Amino acid sequence: MEPSREATLASPSTTLNDGLSVRLAQSQTIILILVASCTSPLPAFEDATARCGDGIVNNAEVCDDGDEDALNSCTNTCQLARCGDGLQRTDLEPGALGYEGCDDGNIEERDQCTNSCLLARCGDAIVRRDLPEGDPDFERCDDGNSVDDDLCTRLCAPPRCGDGIVHDGEACDDGNTNPRDGCLNDCTEPRCGDGIRQVGEACDDGNDDEHDGCLSDCSEPRCGDGIRQVGEACDDGNDDQHDDCLSDCSLASCGDGFRQVGEACDDGNQDGSDECTLACTLARCGDGSVRTGLALDHEDYEACDDGNAEPMDGCSIECREDDHADALELATAMTSSGATGAIHSRADVDALRWSAEVPGMYVFTVEAVAGGAGQIVPMAPSLVDDQGRTLEQLTADPECRFEVTLRAGESVFLRLEPLSSEATQGSYRIRVQTTCGNGVVEDHESCDYADPSIGGFSCRNDCEWRRSMLNGWQNTCYRQDGVAWCTGDAGWSVLGPAGDHLAMCQGYGNQGQSCMRRPVRIPGFDDGIKSMSLGDSLVCMTNARGWPMCLGLDTFASQIPGPYVPCPANPLARCVDSPRRVQPQTLPQVDGVAVVFRSIFALVEGSLYGWGDGAFGLLGRNTPHQRLNDRSFTEPVEIAVGPAEDHVLYVEGSSSYYTACALTEARHLYCWGLNESGQTGRAPGNEVLCPATHRYLDDAQCVRTPQRVQGLDGVVDFSVGGKHACALVGNGALYCWGNHEFGQLGVPLDRVEACNGLGTWGCSSSPLRVDLPEVIDVAAGTFHTCAVLDGGRVMCWGSSAGHALGLGRQDLSVPLPRLVGRINDAREISAGANHTCARHQDQSISCWGINRLGETGTSSFDDAVVYPSSVEFR
């Protein structure tokens, strides 16, 4: 007998030398016991009837158990049962040697039945491959152990979230897809803000937006949580009813019953007549709500409340049925338009206040007027100072007048009451005369139109000079310190008698010419000047007596009496070298005088008269058939300007051309004369021609009688240039019309039209608005225009020849306004041929422009003064 031996098989299937085949798992060990018979083998017995299953092991049989059970140790082919024979042995219990859980008869290790005839299972170290992914028994791996921390879990799959095993990096793993059971599907523990509502959370929207219906702490929003939600006007997180947000998350408002900051009261009702108004203010007189429930003698009693302090509306500022308050501290503020009122009872007193914006004398006239019964009831007005002291008391029967000089900002009061206890009612009217128009020239005024020695011809309604600086072709004259001064060309005796004060200038054409480079005083006007005007080498003035007086070139029946002197520039012409009263006996006194070229105009009580050169319809008497010799008028002729009842206020014209304009009381402007560029405000046409003059070789277009300039209403002032004119209306708007050859209209070129060969520059017979803010004065020169803006700035445009625009350049034409940067306090402007002057707030004067003959009066020897320079009077 051969002893037993232990064999270790290196492969799953090993065949021993004696023919015994055994299938083992890798590294599996079996023990073979070999038994040898001590006897010799029996001789073979051959039986022809032997068969498998007869219970007798024949030579061809390994075994024969004599039964038909093929699933025991001996198969029905009389072979020993073995793993892999395709027959699953069933006679052994699991765990017994030779037990088979299956036998698929193949050698595929990775199907349902392993090569050990055991059913494939997770953990048998064999990765099953016969099932589709998704089958419950599908295996991705099988490492034969139950360790879950390696690369293959006990589920025969790589570790993953959702396998029910908590791996490294996982907070939990419940193996299901229910995110609301304490473990989320990403194997993290649930938290507020993960977007999944858990037990204990009212909501969870997965974001930090506190305004979308779910708060960041997973609670539902509510009024008072401090976070404003849709439907909430506010949410301040507190229960304070006196801040801006109420406890119901509505905005605090007047009328909610809670007094907030800024509210004097809040009674929560809609009754505006109690102590607390609908505006949550304490009821007071003047709030527009009549307070009720108070006794008549209560200090807060209101008979009315119209919410204003307007007089004559039936309710006074004290909320009594009256016109004005009784107390001075509640007095009605008066304006320059005055005030009206009424005394309603014997105890009624009216108080009105005037506050002076500028220093000077103010005049108050109180007039008693007929009341409801048609009777005038005398009253006793008093003038009271701001300390409550009565300065004067008069009787208004029918009127009385108070004059008082005030400082800037000082106030006075008018206190009106019945004259006697018998008077029960009385109406009155108060007129106010401010400093401008009181007849006294105050320190802040240039003139006063009510001063009889000045008049409205030369002084505008704003108490500024209408024309105190006159710029002609080669001369400039000034009204300064109450006397007349002139500078420039002395060749026509405009500067007075020749003397040592005159100099010699290199005039135009390089010819020597007598001149003056600073203003020289013109004698003969020591008693004052009412008006002054400069034409073509002729200056005329009106003295305080109303006498028109002139000096300079005497031509065309100007009516200047002799003696005459030969003119320095032309000894054949006669000049007057000292002011002489002109002779027209029909005009003993005039309100103002104007020289237009070489014609003289005089204004007498609203009527306009003219004499001298009447060419081109300048005196309103020309016909197309009158020739040069017929154009002079030695006696004044009346010129009809508009309706007879519309009196003329002022007249002026061009100093070098035949065009004039006049302003009437109705604030209408009328122009006439030469009109080849539409400068009269009427379109030029060939249907009207006027006779030629020495300056015009051919007959020219003209307007023979004054015609109203259309498109202008409320004209307050105007200026006539060479061939254009400009007008200022009451709202500060400026309009210009006529020649635009050098851009002197101040408008873009596309707003004008071609006329009389002016090409692209053209002209306009209709007034065109100049794009400027409020203008207070305008001056039209021969080829340029300047304006003073409200505030004192100066703008100029047109030809810059001779530096007339003050811009530092003279080589261009400027069609749009440009700022003269060195002046910011102007109150008046004037313009001539190529030079300009401005009067400042302190009444000093600056000039600039052409200066060959000393036209600027700045004492400069330069041919041109480039920028504004001071003029000295001495």
PDB file of N, CA and C in Angstrom, residues 6 82 107 460 560 804:
ATOM      1  N   GLU A   6      -0.454  14.474   0.124  1.00  0.00           N
ATOM      2  CA  GLU A   6      -1.198  15.781   0.009  1.00  0.00           C
ATOM      3  C   GLU A   6      -0.744  16.472  -1.243  1.00  0.00           C
ATOM      4  N   ARG A  82     -18.910  13.776 -11.183  1.00  0.00           N
ATOM      5  CA  ARG A  82     -17.823  14.759 -11.066  1.00  0.00           C
ATOM      6  C   ARG A  82     -18.341  16.157 -11.458  1.00  0.00           C
ATOM      7  N   ILE A 107     -16.818  25.027 -18.866  1.00  0.00           N
ATOM      8  CA  ILE A 107     -15.670  25.505 -18.089  1.00  0.00           C
ATOM      9  C   ILE A 107     -15.669  27.041 -17.962  1.00  0.00           C
ATOM     10  N   ARG A 460     -34.282 155.122 -20.432  1.00  0.00           N
ATOM     11  CA  ARG A 460     -35.210 154.005 -20.571  1.00  0.00           C
ATOM     12  C   ARG A 460     -36.031 153.822 -19.295  1.00  0.00           C
ATOM     13  N   ILE A 560     -28.562 175.602 -38.602  1.00  0.00           N
ATOM     14  CA  ILE A 560     -27.632 176.018 -37.552  1.00  0.00           C
ATOM     15  C   ILE A 560     -27.183 177.427 -37.898  1.00  0.00           C
ATOM     16  N   ALA A 804     -13.397 145.565 -34.072  1.00  0.00           N
ATOM     17  CA  ALA A 804     -14.650 146.111 -33.553  1.00  0.00           C
ATOM     18  C   ALA A 804     -15.359 145.154 -32.614  1.00  0.00           C
TER      19      ALA A 804
END
